[in-house]
CSV table of C-alpha atoms (C1' of nucleotides) in Angstrom, one decimal:
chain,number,residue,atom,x,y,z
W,1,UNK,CA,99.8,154.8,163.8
W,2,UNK,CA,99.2,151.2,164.0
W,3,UNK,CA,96.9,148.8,162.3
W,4,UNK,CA,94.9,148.3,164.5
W,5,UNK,CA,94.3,152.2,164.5
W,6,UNK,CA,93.4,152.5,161.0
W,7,UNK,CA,91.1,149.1,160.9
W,8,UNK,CA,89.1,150.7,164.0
W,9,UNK,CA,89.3,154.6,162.1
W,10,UNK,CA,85.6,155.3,161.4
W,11,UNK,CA,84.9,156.4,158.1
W,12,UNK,CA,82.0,154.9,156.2
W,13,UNK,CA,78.4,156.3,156.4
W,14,UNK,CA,75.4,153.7,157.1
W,15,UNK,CA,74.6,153.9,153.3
W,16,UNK,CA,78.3,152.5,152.4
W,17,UNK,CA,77.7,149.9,154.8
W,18,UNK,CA,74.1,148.7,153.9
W,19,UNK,CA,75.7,148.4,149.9
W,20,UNK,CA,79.0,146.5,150.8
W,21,UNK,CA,77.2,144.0,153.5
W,22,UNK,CA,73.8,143.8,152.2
W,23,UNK,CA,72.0,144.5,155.2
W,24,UNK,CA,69.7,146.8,155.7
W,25,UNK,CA,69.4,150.4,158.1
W,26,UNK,CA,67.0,148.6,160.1
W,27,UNK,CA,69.4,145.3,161.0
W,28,UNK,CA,72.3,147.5,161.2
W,29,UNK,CA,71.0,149.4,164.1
W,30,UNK,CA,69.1,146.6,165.5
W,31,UNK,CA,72.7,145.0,165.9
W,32,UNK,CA,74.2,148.0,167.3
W,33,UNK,CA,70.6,148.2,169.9
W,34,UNK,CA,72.5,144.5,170.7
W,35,UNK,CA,76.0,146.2,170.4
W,36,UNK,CA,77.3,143.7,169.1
W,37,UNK,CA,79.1,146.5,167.4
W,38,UNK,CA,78.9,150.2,168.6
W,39,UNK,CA,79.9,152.7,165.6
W,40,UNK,CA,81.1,155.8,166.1
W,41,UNK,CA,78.6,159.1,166.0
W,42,UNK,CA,80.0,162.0,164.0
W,43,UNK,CA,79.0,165.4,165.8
W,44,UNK,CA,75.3,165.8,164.3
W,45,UNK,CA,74.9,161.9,165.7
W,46,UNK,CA,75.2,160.2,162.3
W,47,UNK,CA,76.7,156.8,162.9
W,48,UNK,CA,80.3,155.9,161.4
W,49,UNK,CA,81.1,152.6,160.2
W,50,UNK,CA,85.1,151.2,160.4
W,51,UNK,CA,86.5,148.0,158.9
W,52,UNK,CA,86.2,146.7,161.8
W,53,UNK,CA,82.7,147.5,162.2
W,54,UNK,CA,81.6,145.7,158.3
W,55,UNK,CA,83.9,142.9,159.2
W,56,UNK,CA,81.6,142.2,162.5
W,57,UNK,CA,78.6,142.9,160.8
W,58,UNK,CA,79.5,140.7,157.9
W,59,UNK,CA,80.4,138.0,160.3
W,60,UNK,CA,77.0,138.5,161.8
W,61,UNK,CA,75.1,137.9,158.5
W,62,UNK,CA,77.1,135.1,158.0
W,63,UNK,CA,76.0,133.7,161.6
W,64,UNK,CA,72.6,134.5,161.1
W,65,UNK,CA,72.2,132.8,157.9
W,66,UNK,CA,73.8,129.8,159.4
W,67,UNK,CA,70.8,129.7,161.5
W,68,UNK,CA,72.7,130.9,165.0
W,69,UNK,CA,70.2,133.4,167.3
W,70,UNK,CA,71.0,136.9,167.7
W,71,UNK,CA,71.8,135.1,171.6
W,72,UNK,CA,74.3,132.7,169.8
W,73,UNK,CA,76.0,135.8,167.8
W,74,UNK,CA,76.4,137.2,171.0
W,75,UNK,CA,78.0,134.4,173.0
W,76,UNK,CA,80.4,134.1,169.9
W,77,UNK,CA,81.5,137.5,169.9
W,78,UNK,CA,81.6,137.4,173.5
W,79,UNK,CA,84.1,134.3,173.2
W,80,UNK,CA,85.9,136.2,170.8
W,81,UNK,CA,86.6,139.3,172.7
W,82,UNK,CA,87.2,136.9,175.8
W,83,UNK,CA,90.5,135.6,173.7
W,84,UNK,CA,92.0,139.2,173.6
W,85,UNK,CA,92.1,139.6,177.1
W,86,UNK,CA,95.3,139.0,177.3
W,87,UNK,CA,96.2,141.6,174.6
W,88,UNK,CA,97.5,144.6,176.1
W,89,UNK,CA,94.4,147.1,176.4
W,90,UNK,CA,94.4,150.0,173.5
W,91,UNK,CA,95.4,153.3,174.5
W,92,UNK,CA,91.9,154.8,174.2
W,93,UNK,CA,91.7,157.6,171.6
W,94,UNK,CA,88.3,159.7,170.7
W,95,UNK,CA,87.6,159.4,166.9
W,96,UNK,CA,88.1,162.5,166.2
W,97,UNK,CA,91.6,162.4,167.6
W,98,UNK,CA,92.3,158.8,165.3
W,99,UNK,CA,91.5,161.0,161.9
W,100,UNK,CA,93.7,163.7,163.0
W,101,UNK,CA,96.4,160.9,163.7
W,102,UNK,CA,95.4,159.8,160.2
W,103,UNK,CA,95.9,163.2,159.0
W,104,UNK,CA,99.2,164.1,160.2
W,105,UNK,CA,100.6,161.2,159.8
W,106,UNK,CA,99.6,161.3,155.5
W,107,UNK,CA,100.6,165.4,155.4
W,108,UNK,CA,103.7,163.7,156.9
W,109,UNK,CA,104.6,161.5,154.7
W,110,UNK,CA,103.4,163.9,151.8
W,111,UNK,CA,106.0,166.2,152.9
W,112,UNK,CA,108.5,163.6,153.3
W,113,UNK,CA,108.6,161.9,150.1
W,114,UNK,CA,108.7,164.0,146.5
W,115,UNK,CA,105.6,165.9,144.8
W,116,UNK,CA,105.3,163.2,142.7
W,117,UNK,CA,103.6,160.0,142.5
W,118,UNK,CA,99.9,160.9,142.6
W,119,UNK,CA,99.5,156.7,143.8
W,120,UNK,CA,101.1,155.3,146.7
W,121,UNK,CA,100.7,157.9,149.2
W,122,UNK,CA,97.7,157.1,150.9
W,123,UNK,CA,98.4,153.5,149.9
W,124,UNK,CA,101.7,153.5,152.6
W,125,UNK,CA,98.8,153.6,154.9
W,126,UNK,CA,96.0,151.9,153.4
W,127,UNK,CA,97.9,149.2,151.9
W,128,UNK,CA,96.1,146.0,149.5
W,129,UNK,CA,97.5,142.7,149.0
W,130,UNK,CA,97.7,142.7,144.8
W,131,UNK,CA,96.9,139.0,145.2
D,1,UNK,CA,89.7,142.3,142.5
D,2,UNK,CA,92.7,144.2,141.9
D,3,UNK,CA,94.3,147.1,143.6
D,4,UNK,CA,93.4,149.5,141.6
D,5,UNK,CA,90.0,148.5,141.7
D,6,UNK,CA,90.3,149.2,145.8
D,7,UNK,CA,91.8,152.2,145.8
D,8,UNK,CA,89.0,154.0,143.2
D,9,UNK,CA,86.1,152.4,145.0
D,10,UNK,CA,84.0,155.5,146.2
D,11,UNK,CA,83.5,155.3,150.4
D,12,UNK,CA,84.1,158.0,151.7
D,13,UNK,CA,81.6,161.1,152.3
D,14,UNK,CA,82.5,164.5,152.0
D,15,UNK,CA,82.2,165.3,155.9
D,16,UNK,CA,85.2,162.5,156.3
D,17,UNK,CA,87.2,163.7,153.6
D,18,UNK,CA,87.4,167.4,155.2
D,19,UNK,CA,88.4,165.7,158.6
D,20,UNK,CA,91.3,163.2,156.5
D,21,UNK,CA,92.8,166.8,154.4
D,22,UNK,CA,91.9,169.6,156.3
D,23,UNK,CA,90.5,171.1,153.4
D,24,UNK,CA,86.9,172.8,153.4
D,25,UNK,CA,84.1,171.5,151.3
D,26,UNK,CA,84.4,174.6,149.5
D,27,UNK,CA,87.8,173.8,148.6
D,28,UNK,CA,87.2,169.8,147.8
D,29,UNK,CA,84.6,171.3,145.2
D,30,UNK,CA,86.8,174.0,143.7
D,31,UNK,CA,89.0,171.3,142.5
D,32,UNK,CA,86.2,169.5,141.4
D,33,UNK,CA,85.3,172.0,139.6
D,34,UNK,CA,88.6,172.2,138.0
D,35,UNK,CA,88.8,168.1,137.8
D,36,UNK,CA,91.8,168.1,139.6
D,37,UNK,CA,89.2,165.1,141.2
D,38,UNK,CA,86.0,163.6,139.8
D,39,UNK,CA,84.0,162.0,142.8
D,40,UNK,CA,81.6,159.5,142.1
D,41,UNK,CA,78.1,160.5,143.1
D,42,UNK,CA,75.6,158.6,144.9
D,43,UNK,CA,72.1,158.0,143.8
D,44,UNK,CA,71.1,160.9,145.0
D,45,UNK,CA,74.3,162.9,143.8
D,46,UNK,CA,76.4,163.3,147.1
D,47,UNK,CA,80.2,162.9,146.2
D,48,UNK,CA,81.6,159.6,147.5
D,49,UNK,CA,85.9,159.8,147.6
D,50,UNK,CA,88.1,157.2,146.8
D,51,UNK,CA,91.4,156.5,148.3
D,52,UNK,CA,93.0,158.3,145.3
D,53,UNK,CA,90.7,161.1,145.2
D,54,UNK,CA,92.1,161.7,149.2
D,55,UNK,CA,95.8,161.1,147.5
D,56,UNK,CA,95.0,163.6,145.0
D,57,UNK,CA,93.5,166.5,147.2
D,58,UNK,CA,96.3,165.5,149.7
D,59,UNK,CA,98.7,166.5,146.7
D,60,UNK,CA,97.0,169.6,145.8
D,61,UNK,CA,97.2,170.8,149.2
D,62,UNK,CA,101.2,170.2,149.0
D,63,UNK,CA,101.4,172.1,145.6
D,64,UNK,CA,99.4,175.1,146.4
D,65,UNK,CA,101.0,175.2,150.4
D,66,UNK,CA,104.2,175.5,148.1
D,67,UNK,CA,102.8,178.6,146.2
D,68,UNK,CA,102.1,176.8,142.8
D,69,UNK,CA,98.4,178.0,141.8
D,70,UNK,CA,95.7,176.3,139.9
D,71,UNK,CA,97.1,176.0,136.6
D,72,UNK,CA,100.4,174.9,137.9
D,73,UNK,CA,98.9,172.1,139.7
D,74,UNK,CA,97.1,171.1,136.7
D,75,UNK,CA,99.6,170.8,134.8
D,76,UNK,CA,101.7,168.2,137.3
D,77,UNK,CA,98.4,166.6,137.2
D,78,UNK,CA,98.3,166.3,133.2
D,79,UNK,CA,102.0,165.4,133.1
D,80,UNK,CA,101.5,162.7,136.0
D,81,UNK,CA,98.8,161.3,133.7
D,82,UNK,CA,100.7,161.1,130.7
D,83,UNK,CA,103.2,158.3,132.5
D,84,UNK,CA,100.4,156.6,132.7
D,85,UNK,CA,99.7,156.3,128.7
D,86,UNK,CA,101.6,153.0,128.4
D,87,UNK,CA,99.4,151.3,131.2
D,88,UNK,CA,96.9,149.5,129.6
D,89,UNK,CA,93.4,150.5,129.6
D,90,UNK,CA,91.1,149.8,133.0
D,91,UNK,CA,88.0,148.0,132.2
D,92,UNK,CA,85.3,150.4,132.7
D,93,UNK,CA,83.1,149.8,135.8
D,94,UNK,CA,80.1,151.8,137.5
D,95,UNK,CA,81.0,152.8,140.7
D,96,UNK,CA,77.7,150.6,141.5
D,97,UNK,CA,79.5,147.3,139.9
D,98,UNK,CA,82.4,148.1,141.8
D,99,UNK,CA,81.2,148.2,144.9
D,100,UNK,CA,78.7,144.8,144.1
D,101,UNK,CA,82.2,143.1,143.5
D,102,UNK,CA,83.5,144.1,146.9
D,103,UNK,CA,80.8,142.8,148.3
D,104,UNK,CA,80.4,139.5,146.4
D,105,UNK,CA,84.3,139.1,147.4
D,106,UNK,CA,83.9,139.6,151.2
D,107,UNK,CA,80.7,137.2,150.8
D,108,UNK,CA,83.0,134.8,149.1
D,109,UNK,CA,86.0,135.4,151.6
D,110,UNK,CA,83.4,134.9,153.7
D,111,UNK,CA,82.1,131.5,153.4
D,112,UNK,CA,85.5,129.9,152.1
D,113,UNK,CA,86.8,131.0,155.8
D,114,UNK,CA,85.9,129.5,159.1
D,115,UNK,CA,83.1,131.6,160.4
D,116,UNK,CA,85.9,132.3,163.6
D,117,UNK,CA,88.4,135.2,163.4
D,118,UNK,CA,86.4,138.4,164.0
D,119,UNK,CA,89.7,140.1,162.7
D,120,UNK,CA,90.7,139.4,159.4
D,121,UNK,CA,88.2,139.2,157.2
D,122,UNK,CA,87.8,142.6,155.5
D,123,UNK,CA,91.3,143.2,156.0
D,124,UNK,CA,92.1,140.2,153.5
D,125,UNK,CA,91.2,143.3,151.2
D,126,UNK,CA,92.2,146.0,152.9
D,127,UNK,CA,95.6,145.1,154.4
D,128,UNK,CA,97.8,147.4,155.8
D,129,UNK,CA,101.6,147.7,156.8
D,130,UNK,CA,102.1,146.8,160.6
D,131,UNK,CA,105.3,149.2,160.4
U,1,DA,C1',47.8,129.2,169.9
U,2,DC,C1',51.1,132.2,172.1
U,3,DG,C1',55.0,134.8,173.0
U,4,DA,C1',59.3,136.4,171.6
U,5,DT,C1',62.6,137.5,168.0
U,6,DA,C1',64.2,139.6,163.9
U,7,DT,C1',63.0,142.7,160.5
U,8,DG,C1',59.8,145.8,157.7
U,9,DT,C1',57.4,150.1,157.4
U,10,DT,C1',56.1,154.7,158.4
U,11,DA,C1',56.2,159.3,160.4
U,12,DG,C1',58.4,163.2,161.9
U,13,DT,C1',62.9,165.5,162.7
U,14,DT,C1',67.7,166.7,162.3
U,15,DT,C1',71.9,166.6,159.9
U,16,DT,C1',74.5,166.7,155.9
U,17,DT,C1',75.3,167.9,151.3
U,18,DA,C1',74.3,170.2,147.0
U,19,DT,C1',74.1,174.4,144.1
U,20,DA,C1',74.5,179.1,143.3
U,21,DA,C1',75.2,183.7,144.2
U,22,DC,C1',77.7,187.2,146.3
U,23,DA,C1',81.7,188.7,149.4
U,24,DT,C1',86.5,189.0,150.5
U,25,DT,C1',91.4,188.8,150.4
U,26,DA,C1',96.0,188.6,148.5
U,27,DG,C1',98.9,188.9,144.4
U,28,DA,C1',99.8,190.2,139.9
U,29,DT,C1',99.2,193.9,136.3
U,30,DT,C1',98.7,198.1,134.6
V,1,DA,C1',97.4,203.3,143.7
V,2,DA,C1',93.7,201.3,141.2
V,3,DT,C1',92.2,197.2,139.0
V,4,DC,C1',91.9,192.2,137.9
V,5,DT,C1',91.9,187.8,139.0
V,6,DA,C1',92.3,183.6,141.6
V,7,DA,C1',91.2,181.1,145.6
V,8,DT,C1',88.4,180.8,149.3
V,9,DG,C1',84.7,182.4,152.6
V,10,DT,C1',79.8,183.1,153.5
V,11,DT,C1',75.0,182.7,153.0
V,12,DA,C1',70.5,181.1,151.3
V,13,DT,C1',67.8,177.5,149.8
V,14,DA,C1',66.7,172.9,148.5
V,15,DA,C1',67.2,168.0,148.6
V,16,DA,C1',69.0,163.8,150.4
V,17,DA,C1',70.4,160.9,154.1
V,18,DA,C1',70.1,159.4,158.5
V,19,DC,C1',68.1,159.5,163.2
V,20,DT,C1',64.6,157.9,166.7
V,21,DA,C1',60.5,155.9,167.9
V,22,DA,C1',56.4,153.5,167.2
V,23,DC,C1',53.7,150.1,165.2
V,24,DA,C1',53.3,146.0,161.9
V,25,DT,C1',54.5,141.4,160.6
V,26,DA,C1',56.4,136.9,159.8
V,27,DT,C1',58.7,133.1,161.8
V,28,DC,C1',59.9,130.0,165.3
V,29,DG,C1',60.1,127.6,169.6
V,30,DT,C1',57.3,126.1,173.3
DNA sequence: ACGATATGTTAGTTTTTATAACATTAGATT
DNA sequence: AATCTAATGTTATAAAAACTAACATATCGT
């Protein structure tokens, strides 16, 4: 599974989100009404937040408090995505088929390497710098 | 913020962490119950997972597929702890604190960095292997 | 002063999660 | 075979979290 995969995976529930950007329910969704980012929905329609997701949205705040419109966040994410184009386009994958990626791929590895070691194996796929 | 610190910060709900292990909440709380795991609760006590709390359940899963029961598996897990004795002592943080530090860092990241690259913020913390 | 934008607030509903009790199934023990 | 126990399933009930939608408000540009 590639990077990309795991930054998009969502995982995090609104409240995560609102503590680790500061924003509230309310501009969260607002943002999303702009979709300027568009979270997954788990099955009872609860929104899921990837990295991805908290790095827009922190990238938003920061606009905002710069003083930028919600019409200026737009035309700079829309400039953004307008550099990707020439990336190849993702193999589209539902959510629901990324976690179970995720999931094989760590019962995988479990299998593969010894019982032991209670850290590291999740961390072969979520992996920190130790800066 | 170190490693550690990322790997024990509390994320994830219990919903996700059924999808990630393939275990049933009834399961997740069984071992709880035995703390195999000890997930940090919100404010209004819903478990929240860490990274090593998925590691851990992922492990229990492999020592019980491979007909170990309960007691076995605790005991890996008391013997896995006791290699860690020599490691010195975390500092003791609320799960609150720790995810107010996250924050504050991605805020810092934030403003030290051009406000440009829509990737790469977040994943200054959580950085994975492009393998 | 006016209109629009961004966010707050509130109400009502649905989903998710929690606890606890009881049920079941498969192995181990007698 | 009958019984115990361990691990998990199931159900009921309650509480928390999250959803939508509507209305309120403060700020800012014109």
């Amino acid at each position: 599974m590639s990077r990309e995969f795991r930054r998009a995976m969502p995982l995090l529930p609104i409240s995560m989100v609102m503590q680790l950007t500061e924003l509230t329910a309310r501009q969260i969704r607002y943002y999303e009404e702009h979709e300027l980012i568009i979270p997954a929905r788990s099955e009872g329609n609860r929104r899921m937040f990837s990295l991805d997701d908290i790095d827009a949205l922190l990238e938003i705040r920061e606009l905002l408090d710069q003083g930028i419109n919600m019409a200026g966040v737009k035309k700079v994410f829309a400039m953004r995505s307008k550099e990707y184009v020439k990336k190849p386009d993702v193999v589209r994958v539902t959510d629901t088929e990324l976690r179970n990626i995720l999931r094989e791929e760590m019962q995988q590895a479990q299998r593969m390497q010894k019982t032991s070691l209670r850290q590291g194996d999740l961390s072969r796929f979520f992996q920190y710098k130790t800066e």
